[in-house]
Coordinates of C-alpha atoms in Angstrom, one line a residue:
X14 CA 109.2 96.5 112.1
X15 CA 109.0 93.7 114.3
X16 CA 108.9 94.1 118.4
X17 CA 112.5 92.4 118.5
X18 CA 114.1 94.5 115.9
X19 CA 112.7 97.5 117.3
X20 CA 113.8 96.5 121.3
X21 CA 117.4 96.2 119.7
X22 CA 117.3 99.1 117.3
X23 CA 116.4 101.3 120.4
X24 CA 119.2 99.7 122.3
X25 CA 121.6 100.4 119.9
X26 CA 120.8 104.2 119.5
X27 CA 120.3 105.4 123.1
X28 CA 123.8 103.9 123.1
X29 CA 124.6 107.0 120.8
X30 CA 127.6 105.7 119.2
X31 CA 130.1 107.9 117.4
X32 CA 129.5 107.3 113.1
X33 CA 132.0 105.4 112.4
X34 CA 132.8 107.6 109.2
X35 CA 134.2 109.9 112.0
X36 CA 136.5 107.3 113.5
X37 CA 140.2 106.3 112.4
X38 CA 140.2 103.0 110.6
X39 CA 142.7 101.8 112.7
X40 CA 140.2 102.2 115.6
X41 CA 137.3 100.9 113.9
X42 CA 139.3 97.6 112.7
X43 CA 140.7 96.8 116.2
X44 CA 137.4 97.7 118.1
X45 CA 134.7 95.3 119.1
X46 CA 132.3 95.0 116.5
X47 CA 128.4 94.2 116.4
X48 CA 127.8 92.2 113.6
X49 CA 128.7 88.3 113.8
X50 CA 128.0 85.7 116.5
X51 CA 129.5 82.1 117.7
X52 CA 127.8 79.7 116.3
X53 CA 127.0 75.9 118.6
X54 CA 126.8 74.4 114.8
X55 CA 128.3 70.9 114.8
X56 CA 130.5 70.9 111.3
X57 CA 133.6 68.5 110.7
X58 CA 136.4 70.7 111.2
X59 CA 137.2 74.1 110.1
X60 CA 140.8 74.6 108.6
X61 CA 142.4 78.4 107.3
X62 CA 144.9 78.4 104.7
X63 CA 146.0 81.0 102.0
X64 CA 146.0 81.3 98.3
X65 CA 148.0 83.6 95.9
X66 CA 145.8 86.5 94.7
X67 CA 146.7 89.3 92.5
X68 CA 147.0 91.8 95.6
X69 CA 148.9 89.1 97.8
X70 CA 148.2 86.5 99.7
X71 CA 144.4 85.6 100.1
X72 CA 143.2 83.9 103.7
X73 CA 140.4 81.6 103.1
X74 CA 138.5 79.6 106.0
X75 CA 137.0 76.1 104.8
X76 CA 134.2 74.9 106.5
X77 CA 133.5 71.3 106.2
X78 CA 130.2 69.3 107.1
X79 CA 129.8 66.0 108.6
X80 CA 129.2 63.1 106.3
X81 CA 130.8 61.7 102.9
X82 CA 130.9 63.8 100.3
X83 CA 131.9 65.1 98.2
X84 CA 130.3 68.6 99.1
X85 CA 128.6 70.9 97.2
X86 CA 130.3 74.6 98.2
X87 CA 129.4 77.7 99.5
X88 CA 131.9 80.8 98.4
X89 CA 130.9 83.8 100.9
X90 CA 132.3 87.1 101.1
X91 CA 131.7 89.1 104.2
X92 CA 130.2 92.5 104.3
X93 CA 131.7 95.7 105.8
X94 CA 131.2 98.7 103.1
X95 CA 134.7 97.0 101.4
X96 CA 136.1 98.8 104.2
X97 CA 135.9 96.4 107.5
X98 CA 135.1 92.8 108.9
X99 CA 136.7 89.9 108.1
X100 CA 136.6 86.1 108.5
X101 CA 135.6 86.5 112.2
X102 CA 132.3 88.7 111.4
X103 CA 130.5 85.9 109.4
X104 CA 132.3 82.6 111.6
X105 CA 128.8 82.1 113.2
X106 CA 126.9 82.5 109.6
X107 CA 129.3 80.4 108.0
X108 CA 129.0 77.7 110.7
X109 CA 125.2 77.4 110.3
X110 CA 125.4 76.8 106.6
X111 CA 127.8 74.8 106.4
X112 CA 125.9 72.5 109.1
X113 CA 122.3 73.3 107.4
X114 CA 122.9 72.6 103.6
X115 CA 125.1 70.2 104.0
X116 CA 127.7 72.2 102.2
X117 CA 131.4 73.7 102.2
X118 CA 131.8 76.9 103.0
X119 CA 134.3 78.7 101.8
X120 CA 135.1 82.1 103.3
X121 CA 137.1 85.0 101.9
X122 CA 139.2 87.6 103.7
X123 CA 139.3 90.0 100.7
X124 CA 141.7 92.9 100.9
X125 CA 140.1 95.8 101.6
X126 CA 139.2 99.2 101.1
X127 CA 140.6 102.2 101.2
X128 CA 144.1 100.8 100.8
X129 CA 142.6 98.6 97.7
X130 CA 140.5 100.3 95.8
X131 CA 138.2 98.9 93.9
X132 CA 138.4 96.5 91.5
X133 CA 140.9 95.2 93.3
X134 CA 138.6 93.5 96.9
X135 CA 136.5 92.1 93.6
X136 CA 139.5 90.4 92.3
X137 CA 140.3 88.8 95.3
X138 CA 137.2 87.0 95.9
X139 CA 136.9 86.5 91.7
X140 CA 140.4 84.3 92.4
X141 CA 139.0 82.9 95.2
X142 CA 136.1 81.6 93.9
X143 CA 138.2 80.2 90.7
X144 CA 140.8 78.6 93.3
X145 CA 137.0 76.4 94.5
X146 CA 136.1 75.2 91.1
X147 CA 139.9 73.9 90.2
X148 CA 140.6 72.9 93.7
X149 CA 137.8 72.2 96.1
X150 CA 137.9 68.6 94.9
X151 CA 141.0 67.9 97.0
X152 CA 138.7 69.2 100.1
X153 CA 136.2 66.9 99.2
X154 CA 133.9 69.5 97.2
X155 CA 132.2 68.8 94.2
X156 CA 133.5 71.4 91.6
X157 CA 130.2 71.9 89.8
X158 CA 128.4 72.5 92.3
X159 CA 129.4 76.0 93.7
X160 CA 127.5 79.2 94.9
X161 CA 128.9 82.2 95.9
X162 CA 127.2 84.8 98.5
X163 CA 127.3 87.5 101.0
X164 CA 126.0 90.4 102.9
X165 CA 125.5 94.1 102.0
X166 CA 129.3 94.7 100.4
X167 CA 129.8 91.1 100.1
X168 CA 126.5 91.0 98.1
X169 CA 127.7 93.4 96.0
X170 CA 130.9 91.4 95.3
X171 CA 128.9 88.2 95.0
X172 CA 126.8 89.1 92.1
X173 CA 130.1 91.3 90.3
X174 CA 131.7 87.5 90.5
X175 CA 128.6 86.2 88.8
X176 CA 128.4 89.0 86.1
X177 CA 132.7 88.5 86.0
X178 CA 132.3 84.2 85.8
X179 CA 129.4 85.4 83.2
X180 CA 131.3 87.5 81.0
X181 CA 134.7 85.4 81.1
X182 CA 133.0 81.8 80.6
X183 CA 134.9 80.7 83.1
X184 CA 132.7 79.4 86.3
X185 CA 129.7 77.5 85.9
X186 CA 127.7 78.8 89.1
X187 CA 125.1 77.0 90.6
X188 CA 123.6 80.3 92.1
X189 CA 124.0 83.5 94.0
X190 CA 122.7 83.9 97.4
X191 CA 122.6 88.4 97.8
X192 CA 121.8 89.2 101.4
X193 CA 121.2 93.1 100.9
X194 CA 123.3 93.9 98.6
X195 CA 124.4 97.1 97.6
X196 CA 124.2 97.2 94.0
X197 CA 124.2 101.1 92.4
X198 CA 126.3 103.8 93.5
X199 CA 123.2 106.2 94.1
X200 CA 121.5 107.9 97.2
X201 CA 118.5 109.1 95.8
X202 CA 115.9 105.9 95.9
X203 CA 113.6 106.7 98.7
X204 CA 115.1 104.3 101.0
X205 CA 118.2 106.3 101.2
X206 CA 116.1 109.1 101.8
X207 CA 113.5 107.3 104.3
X208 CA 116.2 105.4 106.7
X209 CA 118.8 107.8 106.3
X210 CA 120.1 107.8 109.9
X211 CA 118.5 105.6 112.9
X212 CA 118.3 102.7 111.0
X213 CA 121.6 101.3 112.0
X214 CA 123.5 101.7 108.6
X215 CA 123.5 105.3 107.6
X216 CA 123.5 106.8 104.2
X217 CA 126.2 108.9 105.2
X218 CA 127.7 105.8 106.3
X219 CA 127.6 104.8 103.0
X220 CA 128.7 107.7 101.2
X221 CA 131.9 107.5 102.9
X222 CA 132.4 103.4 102.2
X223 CA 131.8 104.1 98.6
X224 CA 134.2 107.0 98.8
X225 CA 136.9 104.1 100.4
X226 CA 136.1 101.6 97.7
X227 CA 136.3 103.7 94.6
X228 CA 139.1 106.0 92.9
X229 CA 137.3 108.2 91.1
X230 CA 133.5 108.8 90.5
X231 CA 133.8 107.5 87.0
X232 CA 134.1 103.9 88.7
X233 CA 130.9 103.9 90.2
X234 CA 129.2 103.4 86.9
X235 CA 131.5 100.6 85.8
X236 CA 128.5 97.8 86.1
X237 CA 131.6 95.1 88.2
X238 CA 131.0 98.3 91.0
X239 CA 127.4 98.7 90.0
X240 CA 125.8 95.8 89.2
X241 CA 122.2 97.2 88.6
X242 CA 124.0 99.2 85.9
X243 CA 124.9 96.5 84.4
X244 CA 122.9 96.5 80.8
X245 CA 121.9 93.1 80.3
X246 CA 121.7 90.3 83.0
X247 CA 120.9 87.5 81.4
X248 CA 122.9 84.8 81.6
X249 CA 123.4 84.7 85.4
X250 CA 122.6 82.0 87.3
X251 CA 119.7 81.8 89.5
X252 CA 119.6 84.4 92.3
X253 CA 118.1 84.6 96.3
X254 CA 117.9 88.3 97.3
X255 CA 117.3 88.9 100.7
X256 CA 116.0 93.0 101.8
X257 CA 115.5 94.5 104.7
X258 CA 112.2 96.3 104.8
X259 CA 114.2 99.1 106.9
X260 CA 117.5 99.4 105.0
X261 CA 118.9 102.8 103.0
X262 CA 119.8 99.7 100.8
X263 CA 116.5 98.4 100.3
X264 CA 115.4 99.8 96.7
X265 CA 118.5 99.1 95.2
X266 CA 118.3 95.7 96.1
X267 CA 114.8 95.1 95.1
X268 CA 115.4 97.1 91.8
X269 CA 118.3 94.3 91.1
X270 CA 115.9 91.6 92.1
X271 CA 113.6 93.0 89.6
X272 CA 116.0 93.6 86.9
X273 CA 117.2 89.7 87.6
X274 CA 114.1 88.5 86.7
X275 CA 113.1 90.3 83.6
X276 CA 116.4 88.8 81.8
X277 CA 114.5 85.8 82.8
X278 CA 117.2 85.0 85.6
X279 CA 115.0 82.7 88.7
X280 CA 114.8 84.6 91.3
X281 CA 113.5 84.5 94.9
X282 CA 113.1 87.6 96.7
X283 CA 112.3 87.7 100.8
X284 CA 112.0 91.5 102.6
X285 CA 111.8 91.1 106.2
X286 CA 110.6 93.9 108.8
X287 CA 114.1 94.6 110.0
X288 CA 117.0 96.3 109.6
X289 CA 120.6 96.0 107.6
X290 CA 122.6 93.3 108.7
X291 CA 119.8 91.4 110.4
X292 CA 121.5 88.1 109.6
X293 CA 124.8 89.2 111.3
X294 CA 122.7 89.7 114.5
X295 CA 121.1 85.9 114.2
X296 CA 122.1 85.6 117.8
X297 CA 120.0 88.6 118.9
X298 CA 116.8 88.4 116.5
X299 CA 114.7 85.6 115.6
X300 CA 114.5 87.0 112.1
X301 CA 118.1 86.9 111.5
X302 CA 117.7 82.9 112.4
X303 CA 114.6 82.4 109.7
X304 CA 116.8 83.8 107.1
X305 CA 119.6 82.0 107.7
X306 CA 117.8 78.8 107.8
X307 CA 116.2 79.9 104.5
X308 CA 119.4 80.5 102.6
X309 CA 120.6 77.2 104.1
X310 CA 117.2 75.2 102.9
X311 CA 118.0 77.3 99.4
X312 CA 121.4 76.3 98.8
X313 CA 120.1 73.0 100.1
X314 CA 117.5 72.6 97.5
X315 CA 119.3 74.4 94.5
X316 CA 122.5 72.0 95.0
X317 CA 120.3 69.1 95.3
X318 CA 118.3 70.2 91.5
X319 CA 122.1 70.9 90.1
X320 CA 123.0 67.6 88.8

């Protein structure tokens, strides 16, 4: 672990916080939270409008670089165990990419968990990411060139669009971009074992998320939840999967990396000494800034071959 990550990490649990999976949601939704920073990234403008989605309305934040255009675009979904963040948790991350690859961002406030149980948060950002490709134009985005992304549960929802776009014929993607992403419904890998608590996230942390997102147990196989049970990959576009070395996540993430890339899917994979959620704390750790600027020189560089 590196000396920054392990200055913060001790900050964080001399602090002794109460688990969250011991606090009302209606505390931990209007509490201050951790993850997410304001970014000084110079972009265009940044404009919030709404979309009809099968659970309701959908908020959406559109990020929009300097410069002509049209844009390649950037669909992210923020992370938060289905359960918490919104918009305001990945403003700062958004920001940055949008400046760095020279992209749109598009940014989804997905309903959430335990009042919308899964599929339905998937659903949302599947919507979402169709309203880009039939309507970004008018935003100045280029329709065939769009990514979709995010972090830990927005990972997870990332790559079930990609499997969903797969499986419908419906989006042409140029990639995903999976920022430790949960991807089994499983706590038995070692990581889960190793980085159980002190860590950050928790695995009983994520017990209780997974117990928000699904209805039944049943669910958690269903590969849209699962991803890694998912029995053939191939197909998807190419993939960026960011681990943290110190993550209850960790083996998941690298077993779908792995599984990626023997359906002959591109992949890239990067584990950095840290801990989940590093890029959320980009402000706070220099390792959170290299990996953004990595995703940002990705997208960058993918877009650019997508022709």
């Amino acid at each position: 672990m590196d000396a920054q990550t392990r200055a913060y990490l001790n900050k964080i649990n001399t602090l002794r916080f109460i688990p969250i999976e011991k606090l009302p949601l209606s505390v931990l939704r209007t509490s201050p939270s951790p993850y997410g920073y304001e970014s000084k990234a110079l972009i265009k403008k940044t404009e919030q409008i709404s979309i009809p989605g099968p659970s309701g309305e959908i908020p959406l934040r559109i990020y929009t670089p300097e410069g002509q255009g049209p844009f390649p675009v950037f669909v992210n979904f923020h992370g938060g165990g289905w359960t918490l963040g919104g918009l305001h948790n990945c403003d700062g991350f958004c920001a940055e990419i949008c400046n760095r690859a020279q992209c749109i961002v598009v940014s989804v406030d997905y309903h959430l968990a335990p009042e919308y149980k899964f599929p339905k948060p998937l659903l949302d950002c599947y919507t979402a990411t169709q309203w880009a490709a039939e309507n970004i134009s008018k935003y100045n985005g280029d329709p065939k060139k769009i990514a979709v992304g995010g972090d830990s549960a927005g990972g997870n929802l990332a790559t079930a669009v990609a499997l969903m776009a797969r499986d419908k014929k419906s989006i042409n993607l140029c990639c995903q971009v999976l920022m430790y992403p949960v991807t089994n419904y499983n706590f038995s890998t070692d990581s889960y074992q190793a980085f159980a608590e002190g860590y950050m996230l928790t695995t009983s942390t994520m017990k209780w998320m997974w117990e928000n997102y699904l209805s039944a147990d049943a669910d958690g196989s269903n590969p849209y939840a699962s991803p890694l049970q998912e029995a053939s990959l191939r197909g998807l576009p190419q993939a960026l999967v960011i681990t943290a070395e110190f993550d209850p996540l960790r083996d998941d993430s690298l077993a779908y990396a792995k599984k990626l890339a023997q359906a002959n899917v591109e992949v890239v994979q990067i584990t950095y000494p840290t801990i989940h959620g590093f890029i959320s704390f980009a402000d706070r750790l220099d390792v959170g800034k290299a990996a953004t600027m990595l995703i940002a020189n990705y997208l960058h560089t993918t877009f650019a071959e997508n022709r």
